[in-house]
Tab-separated table of C-alpha atoms and ligand atoms in Angstrom:
chain	number	residue	atom	x	y	z
A	1	UNK	CA	0.000	0.000	0.000
A	2	UNK	CA	1.488	3.336	-1.136
A	3	UNK	CA	0.492	6.393	0.889
A	4	UNK	CA	1.038	8.898	-1.933
A	5	UNK	CA	0.543	8.562	-5.695
A	6	UNK	CA	3.212	11.211	-6.252
A	7	UNK	CA	5.792	9.139	-4.378
A	8	UNK	CA	4.678	6.000	-6.197
A	9	UNK	CA	5.161	7.746	-9.518
A	10	UNK	CA	8.614	9.053	-8.521
A	11	UNK	CA	9.594	5.528	-7.544
A	12	UNK	CA	8.442	4.258	-10.960
A	13	UNK	CA	10.526	6.933	-12.688
A	14	UNK	CA	13.610	6.112	-10.596
A	15	UNK	CA	13.189	2.411	-11.490
A	16	UNK	CA	12.785	3.199	-15.187
A	17	UNK	CA	15.982	5.290	-15.169
A	18	UNK	CA	17.924	2.336	-13.774
A	19	UNK	CA	16.994	-0.002	-16.643
A	20	UNK	CA	19.798	0.303	-19.165
A	21	UNK	CA	19.501	-1.084	-22.682
A	22	UNK	CA	21.736	-4.143	-21.908
A	23	UNK	CA	19.645	-4.821	-18.777
A	24	UNK	CA	16.443	-4.678	-20.818
A	25	UNK	CA	17.769	-7.050	-23.486
A	26	UNK	CA	18.994	-9.358	-20.736
A	27	UNK	CA	15.553	-9.385	-19.062
A	28	UNK	CA	13.913	-10.365	-22.359
A	29	UNK	CA	16.436	-13.155	-22.850
A	30	UNK	CA	15.715	-14.469	-19.363
A	31	UNK	CA	11.950	-14.502	-19.940
A	32	UNK	CA	12.410	-16.273	-23.259
A	33	UNK	CA	14.729	-18.916	-21.794
A	34	UNK	CA	12.405	-19.501	-18.823
A	35	UNK	CA	9.443	-20.322	-21.053
A	36	UNK	CA	11.539	-22.469	-23.402
A	37	UNK	CA	12.925	-24.417	-20.457
A	38	UNK	CA	9.423	-24.943	-19.087
A	39	UNK	CA	8.226	-26.303	-22.412
A	40	UNK	CA	11.200	-28.557	-23.071
A	41	UNK	CA	11.719	-29.600	-19.425
A	42	UNK	CA	15.423	-28.886	-19.583
A	43	UNK	CA	17.369	-25.835	-18.462
A	44	UNK	CA	18.173	-23.475	-21.321
A	45	UNK	CA	19.700	-20.264	-20.110
A	46	UNK	CA	20.353	-17.106	-22.038
A	47	UNK	CA	21.146	-13.976	-20.103
A	48	UNK	CA	22.519	-13.436	-16.612
A	49	UNK	CA	20.933	-12.444	-13.256
A	50	UNK	CA	18.999	-9.186	-13.544
A	51	UNK	CA	18.904	-8.963	-9.724
A	52	UNK	CA	21.149	-10.234	-6.938
A	53	UNK	CA	20.551	-10.441	-3.202
A	54	UNK	CA	23.849	-9.900	-1.448
A	55	UNK	CA	24.363	-10.598	2.250
A	56	UNK	CA	26.447	-7.786	3.803
A	57	UNK	CA	26.287	-9.479	7.207
A	58	UNK	CA	25.511	-13.026	8.238
A	59	UNK	CA	25.124	-11.925	11.861
A	60	UNK	CA	22.188	-10.269	13.617
A	61	UNK	CA	21.465	-8.388	16.825
A	62	UNK	CA	17.986	-9.951	17.289
A	63	UNK	CA	16.701	-13.481	17.946
A	64	UNK	CA	13.493	-13.787	15.914
A	65	UNK	CA	12.160	-17.340	16.309
A	66	UNK	CA	11.281	-18.080	12.651
A	67	UNK	CA	14.582	-16.720	11.333
A	68	UNK	CA	17.410	-19.295	11.094
A	69	UNK	CA	20.014	-16.721	12.183
A	70	UNK	CA	17.927	-15.541	15.143
A	71	UNK	CA	17.050	-19.114	16.107
A	72	UNK	CA	20.721	-20.107	15.815
A	73	UNK	CA	20.079	-23.116	13.573
A	74	UNK	CA	22.412	-22.347	10.660
A	75	UNK	CA	25.399	-24.644	10.310
A	76	UNK	CA	27.334	-22.105	8.218
A	77	UNK	CA	29.384	-19.505	10.066
A	78	UNK	CA	28.310	-15.859	10.257
A	79	UNK	CA	30.551	-12.970	9.235
A	80	UNK	CA	30.809	-9.699	7.296
A	81	UNK	CA	31.232	-9.325	3.570
A	82	UNK	CA	34.465	-7.734	2.517
A	83	UNK	CA	34.187	-4.546	0.409
A	84	UNK	CA	36.555	-5.948	-2.213
A	85	UNK	CA	34.394	-9.028	-2.629
A	86	UNK	CA	31.282	-6.879	-3.007
A	87	UNK	CA	32.990	-4.844	-5.741
A	88	UNK	CA	34.107	-8.015	-7.504
A	89	UNK	CA	30.546	-9.387	-7.556
A	90	UNK	CA	29.173	-6.121	-8.958
A	91	UNK	CA	31.825	-5.774	-11.643
A	92	UNK	CA	31.606	-9.477	-12.588
A	93	UNK	CA	27.826	-9.107	-13.019
A	94	UNK	CA	28.206	-6.611	-15.849
A	95	UNK	CA	25.577	-4.262	-17.252
A	96	UNK	CA	22.910	-6.957	-17.218
A	97	UNK	CA	22.498	-6.400	-13.477
A	98	UNK	CA	19.762	-3.867	-12.678
A	99	UNK	CA	19.013	-4.422	-8.960
A	100	UNK	CA	20.974	-5.312	-5.831
A	101	UNK	CA	19.066	-6.135	-2.679
A	102	UNK	CA	21.433	-5.789	0.264
A	103	UNK	CA	19.917	-8.548	2.290
A	104	UNK	CA	19.815	-12.318	2.566
A	105	UNK	CA	20.166	-13.357	6.214
A	106	UNK	CA	21.518	-11.255	9.104
A	107	UNK	CA	21.352	-7.492	9.669
A	108	UNK	CA	23.044	-5.495	6.864
A	109	UNK	CA	23.597	-2.368	8.982
A	110	UNK	CA	26.115	-4.314	11.104
A	111	UNK	CA	28.526	-4.105	8.179
A	112	UNK	CA	30.521	-0.866	8.466
A	113	UNK	CA	31.076	-0.812	4.688
A	114	UNK	CA	27.384	-0.741	3.863
A	115	UNK	CA	27.338	2.863	2.575
A	116	UNK	CA	30.440	2.236	0.439
A	117	UNK	CA	28.766	-0.861	-1.031
A	118	UNK	CA	25.660	1.147	-1.937
A	119	UNK	CA	27.745	3.931	-3.368
A	120	UNK	CA	29.695	1.510	-5.569
A	121	UNK	CA	26.517	-0.148	-6.857
A	122	UNK	CA	24.932	3.252	-7.541
A	123	UNK	CA	28.034	4.377	-9.440
A	124	UNK	CA	27.427	1.357	-11.659
A	125	UNK	CA	23.861	2.512	-12.335
A	126	UNK	CA	22.202	-0.183	-10.195
A	127	UNK	CA	18.962	0.174	-8.184
A	128	UNK	CA	19.784	-0.636	-4.556
A	129	UNK	CA	17.449	-1.757	-1.807
A	130	UNK	CA	18.140	-2.880	1.736
A	131	UNK	CA	16.075	-4.654	4.401
A	132	UNK	CA	16.876	-3.855	8.001
A	133	UNK	CA	15.446	-4.412	11.475
A	134	UNK	CA	15.946	-0.665	12.046
A	135	UNK	CA	18.120	-0.759	15.159
A	136	UNK	CA	21.186	0.965	13.665
A	137	UNK	CA	19.748	4.008	11.940
A	138	UNK	CA	20.830	7.127	13.792
A	139	UNK	CA	21.084	10.435	11.916
A	140	UNK	CA	24.744	9.933	10.962
A	141	UNK	CA	24.124	6.534	9.451
A	142	UNK	CA	20.963	7.743	7.701
A	143	UNK	CA	23.030	10.562	6.157
A	144	UNK	CA	25.574	8.000	4.955
A	145	UNK	CA	22.887	5.842	3.321
A	146	UNK	CA	21.196	8.819	1.674
A	147	UNK	CA	24.553	10.236	0.527
A	148	UNK	CA	25.446	6.843	-0.964
A	149	UNK	CA	22.217	6.960	-2.997
A	150	UNK	CA	20.247	4.039	-1.515
A	151	UNK	CA	17.077	3.747	-3.623
A	152	UNK	CA	14.782	1.933	-1.211
A	153	UNK	CA	14.924	0.976	2.445
A	154	UNK	CA	12.645	-1.667	3.957
A	155	UNK	CA	12.314	-1.475	7.739
A	156	UNK	CA	10.694	-4.289	9.720
A	157	UNK	CA	8.080	-3.169	12.210
A	158	UNK	CA	6.015	-6.168	13.291
A	159	UNK	CA	3.937	-4.557	15.991
A	160	UNK	CA	2.713	-1.179	17.153
A	161	UNK	CA	2.830	-1.948	20.897
A	162	UNK	CA	5.928	-3.079	22.783
A	163	UNK	CA	4.231	-6.322	23.753
A	164	UNK	CA	3.292	-7.434	20.245
A	165	UNK	CA	6.533	-6.131	18.695
A	166	UNK	CA	8.749	-8.081	21.075
A	167	UNK	CA	6.706	-11.272	20.724
A	168	UNK	CA	8.486	-11.862	17.413
A	169	UNK	CA	11.430	-9.431	17.421
A	170	UNK	CA	13.159	-10.968	20.436
A	171	UNK	CA	15.761	-8.564	21.784
A	172	UNK	CA	14.329	-5.699	19.727
A	173	UNK	CA	13.177	-2.271	20.851
A	174	UNK	CA	10.008	-0.836	19.309
A	175	UNK	CA	10.777	2.782	20.252
A	176	UNK	CA	14.170	2.560	18.626
A	177	UNK	CA	12.699	1.266	15.355
A	178	UNK	CA	9.967	3.903	15.306
A	179	UNK	CA	12.619	6.577	15.900
A	180	UNK	CA	14.714	5.132	13.079
A	181	UNK	CA	11.770	5.448	10.696
A	182	UNK	CA	11.248	9.063	11.771
A	183	UNK	CA	14.973	9.770	11.413
A	184	UNK	CA	15.313	8.417	7.875
A	185	UNK	CA	12.216	10.327	6.722
A	186	UNK	CA	13.406	13.565	8.409
A	187	UNK	CA	17.021	13.235	7.183
A	188	UNK	CA	15.893	12.615	3.622
A	189	UNK	CA	13.814	15.779	3.817
A	190	UNK	CA	16.685	17.753	5.370
A	191	UNK	CA	19.036	16.705	2.559
A	192	UNK	CA	16.414	17.402	-0.123
A	193	UNK	CA	16.677	13.878	-1.505
A	194	UNK	CA	13.924	11.869	-3.240
A	195	UNK	CA	15.501	8.611	-2.128
A	196	UNK	CA	15.434	6.303	-0.313
A	197	UNK	CA	11.792	5.323	-0.653
A	198	UNK	CA	10.803	4.172	2.825
A	199	UNK	CA	8.855	0.934	3.144
A	200	UNK	CA	7.627	-0.467	6.434
A	201	UNK	CA	7.299	-4.232	6.366
A	202	UNK	CA	4.905	-5.905	8.813
A	203	UNK	CA	4.994	-9.691	9.175
A	204	UNK	CA	1.424	-10.664	10.012
A	205	UNK	CA	0.903	-13.159	12.846
A	206	UNK	CA	-2.014	-14.102	15.078
A	207	UNK	CA	-0.720	-11.890	17.889
A	208	UNK	CA	-0.422	-8.700	15.791
A	209	UNK	CA	-3.063	-8.886	13.032
A	210	UNK	CA	-5.514	-6.728	15.008
A	211	UNK	CA	-2.980	-3.865	14.936
A	212	UNK	CA	-3.071	-3.374	11.155
A	213	UNK	CA	-5.534	-0.392	11.125
A	214	UNK	CA	-3.481	1.422	13.791
A	215	UNK	CA	-0.266	0.633	11.942
A	216	UNK	CA	-1.649	2.116	8.701
A	217	UNK	CA	-2.481	5.347	10.503
A	218	UNK	CA	0.925	5.467	12.188
A	219	UNK	CA	2.791	4.974	8.887
A	220	UNK	CA	0.683	7.603	7.152
A	221	UNK	CA	1.282	10.162	9.901
A	222	UNK	CA	5.061	9.540	9.957
A	223	UNK	CA	5.572	10.065	6.215
A	224	UNK	CA	6.295	6.423	5.320
A	225	UNK	CA	5.978	5.847	1.552
A	226	UNK	CA	4.723	2.295	1.517
A	227	UNK	CA	3.452	-0.403	3.869
A	228	UNK	CA	3.904	-4.066	3.010
A	229	UNK	CA	1.860	-6.615	4.956
A	230	UNK	CA	3.879	-9.768	4.521
A	231	UNK	CA	2.910	-13.387	5.065
A	232	UNK	CA	5.362	-15.259	7.292
A	233	UNK	CA	7.154	-18.490	6.518
A	234	UNK	CA	6.903	-21.074	9.294
A	235	UNK	CA	9.668	-23.558	10.000
A	236	UNK	CA	10.053	-26.471	12.377
A	237	UNK	CA	12.754	-24.666	14.356
A	238	UNK	CA	10.289	-21.885	15.243
A	239	UNK	CA	8.838	-24.200	17.932
A	240	UNK	CA	5.374	-22.656	17.627
A	241	UNK	CA	6.382	-19.453	19.460
A	242	UNK	CA	4.311	-17.454	16.962
A	243	UNK	CA	1.230	-18.566	15.009
A	244	UNK	CA	-0.215	-17.703	11.601
A	245	UNK	CA	-2.952	-15.049	11.554
A	246	UNK	CA	-6.611	-16.066	11.682
A	247	UNK	CA	-7.276	-13.908	8.592
A	248	UNK	CA	-6.179	-16.305	5.861
A	249	UNK	CA	-5.574	-13.400	3.447
A	250	UNK	CA	-2.383	-12.727	5.429
A	251	UNK	CA	-1.189	-16.322	5.546
A	252	UNK	CA	0.580	-18.487	3.008
A	253	UNK	CA	-0.804	-21.596	4.752
A	254	UNK	CA	-4.123	-23.310	5.317
A	255	UNK	CA	-4.681	-24.570	8.846
A	256	UNK	CA	-5.664	-28.264	8.823
A	257	UNK	CA	-8.101	-29.808	11.376
A	258	UNK	CA	-5.169	-31.597	13.070
A	259	UNK	CA	-3.439	-28.216	13.600
A	260	UNK	CA	-0.808	-28.686	10.886
A	261	UNK	CA	-0.174	-26.105	8.171
A	262	UNK	CA	-0.398	-26.764	4.434
A	263	UNK	CA	1.033	-24.239	2.013
A	264	UNK	CA	-1.606	-22.732	-0.286
A	265	UNK	CA	-1.718	-23.263	-4.048
A	266	UNK	CA	-0.540	-26.055	-6.296
A	267	UNK	CA	3.140	-26.761	-6.637
A	268	UNK	CA	4.243	-26.937	-10.256
A	269	UNK	CA	7.587	-27.886	-11.708
A	270	UNK	CA	8.997	-24.443	-12.297
A	271	UNK	CA	10.558	-21.501	-10.501
A	272	UNK	CA	11.210	-18.212	-12.269
A	273	UNK	CA	13.901	-17.256	-9.737
A	274	UNK	CA	16.267	-19.776	-11.275
A	275	UNK	CA	15.958	-17.844	-14.536
A	276	UNK	CA	16.366	-14.343	-13.164
A	277	UNK	CA	18.008	-13.804	-9.805
A	278	UNK	CA	20.937	-14.961	-7.697
A	279	UNK	CA	21.842	-14.848	-4.021
A	280	UNK	CA	25.343	-14.420	-2.583
A	281	UNK	CA	26.213	-15.011	1.082
A	282	UNK	CA	28.686	-12.815	3.000
A	283	UNK	CA	31.632	-15.136	2.221
A	284	UNK	CA	30.933	-15.238	-1.520
A	285	UNK	CA	29.142	-18.570	-1.714
A	286	UNK	CA	26.162	-18.486	-4.025
A	287	UNK	CA	22.701	-19.866	-3.206
A	288	UNK	CA	20.135	-20.741	-5.882
A	289	UNK	CA	17.535	-18.674	-4.007
A	290	UNK	CA	16.911	-16.987	-0.659
A	291	UNK	CA	15.203	-20.121	0.718
A	292	UNK	CA	18.550	-21.942	0.723
A	293	UNK	CA	19.569	-20.242	3.939
A	294	UNK	CA	22.261	-22.748	4.878
A	295	UNK	CA	23.709	-22.967	1.328
A	296	UNK	CA	22.858	-26.626	0.970
A	297	UNK	CA	22.589	-26.280	-2.815
A	298	UNK	CA	25.384	-23.773	-3.375
A	299	UNK	CA	26.546	-24.030	-6.999
A	300	UNK	CA	29.821	-22.122	-6.482
A	301	UNK	CA	31.802	-19.389	-4.798
A	302	UNK	CA	31.732	-15.857	-6.238
A	303	UNK	CA	34.987	-15.004	-4.425
A	304	UNK	CA	36.769	-17.591	-6.576
A	305	UNK	CA	34.961	-17.375	-9.915
A	306	UNK	CA	32.616	-14.963	-11.613
A	307	UNK	CA	28.924	-14.959	-10.823
A	308	UNK	CA	28.256	-15.310	-14.556
A	309	UNK	CA	30.312	-18.517	-14.727
A	310	UNK	CA	28.484	-19.912	-11.675
A	311	UNK	CA	25.096	-18.935	-13.125
A	312	UNK	CA	25.779	-21.220	-16.088
A	313	UNK	CA	27.749	-23.997	-14.434
A	314	UNK	CA	26.838	-27.669	-14.176
A	315	UNK	CA	25.643	-27.452	-10.560
A	316	UNK	CA	23.150	-24.708	-11.395
A	317	UNK	CA	21.912	-26.624	-14.406
A	318	UNK	CA	21.428	-29.779	-12.350
A	319	UNK	CA	19.464	-27.815	-9.786
A	320	UNK	CA	17.311	-26.193	-12.489
A	321	UNK	CA	16.742	-29.597	-14.062
A	322	UNK	CA	15.444	-30.936	-10.752
A	323	UNK	CA	13.106	-27.955	-10.333
A	324	UNK	CA	11.744	-28.478	-13.847
A	325	UNK	CA	11.177	-32.189	-13.444
A	326	UNK	CA	10.641	-32.928	-9.760
A	327	UNK	CA	10.452	-29.799	-7.656
A	328	UNK	CA	8.793	-31.745	-4.827
A	329	UNK	CA	12.018	-33.714	-4.315
A	330	UNK	CA	13.682	-30.537	-2.932
A	331	UNK	CA	12.538	-29.975	0.639
A	332	UNK	CA	12.873	-26.164	0.668
A	333	UNK	CA	10.798	-25.942	-2.553
A	334	UNK	CA	7.900	-27.680	-0.839
A	335	UNK	CA	7.614	-24.848	1.722
A	336	UNK	CA	7.908	-22.103	-0.897
A	337	UNK	CA	5.174	-20.015	-2.504
A	338	UNK	CA	7.130	-19.297	-5.686
A	339	UNK	CA	5.122	-20.009	-8.851
A	340	UNK	CA	2.251	-21.729	-7.067
A	341	UNK	CA	-0.392	-19.496	-8.596
A	342	UNK	CA	1.087	-19.382	-12.081
A	343	UNK	CA	-0.459	-21.960	-14.365
A	344	UNK	CA	2.433	-22.018	-16.777
B	1	SF4	S1	12.733	-22.794	-2.748
B	1	SF4	FE1	12.651	-23.810	-4.748
B	1	SF4	S2	10.804	-23.064	-5.735
B	1	SF4	FE2	11.287	-21.681	-4.017
B	1	SF4	S3	12.479	-20.039	-4.907
B	1	SF4	FE3	13.908	-21.554	-4.164
B	1	SF4	S4	14.309	-22.901	-5.916
B	1	SF4	FE4	12.478	-21.733	-6.354
């Protein structure tokens, strides 16, 4: 939900400016190869990732129960991405890359190079977005992000009272996050900048769904550009500490009579992400998508070879082949909403 048509239009114009001719041609190639692969049931790839999610930090300051970092269930080590590695990934990606999302797992603002990363991506004409829990956004750091040219910032605010907020954001501080939102909006105004577009993201659970009307009013009054009500993914490690909302419009699951959850929609043997985007962890290892949080299916290491070479290597092709022919055999794909409502 956008709060202002003018801001929505400016965002559209900023996006359009970031799409270079090579990026446009690349996007068309990706669409074409996705549909050909679907028809022929074998991976045919032309083009390279148009968007990459890069993990600036594999560590976090909070302990959210449905997040594998917060719950402490990842087997891979946490750490901070090196600036040199970030630059290598961007320059290896070439002009086909149109969007970098500075987030995979962990809290990106813990990386002290974050503004330099954004600045480098912006200098290469790339749209940059970042998701944060909003605990490290004082005025100085907001000025750094705005000065670096960050296009869009997504701040998690999963409650409008301290009680509901801290039910999920364990270790978090609601007042701090609300102040961060005010600070980024005020600093942007002070610097006379259009960007970043400020999105508040609200994960909807049973304990906070009743707060949505109040949240809408709060966001509107604080000058937030957009509110995203997001369905939550539930995992076994979450231990039932939070539950899906009763309003099924905000849930990706259907509650069964025995209390179990079934993901909505019909799973089909395809996944457009494998024909469009890539994910790179803080140490350079690539994941086929953001659901592979522990890098179980990593096809290669972007610190050792180029992301383009990995995108077309044998491991990626084998993974795509599996998705096209037996997606249900991959556990993470069974708990994923991707492509479930697309017939073809
Ligand atoms: S979990 Fe599977 S279906 Fe979902 S995005 Fe990843 S590869 Fe695609």
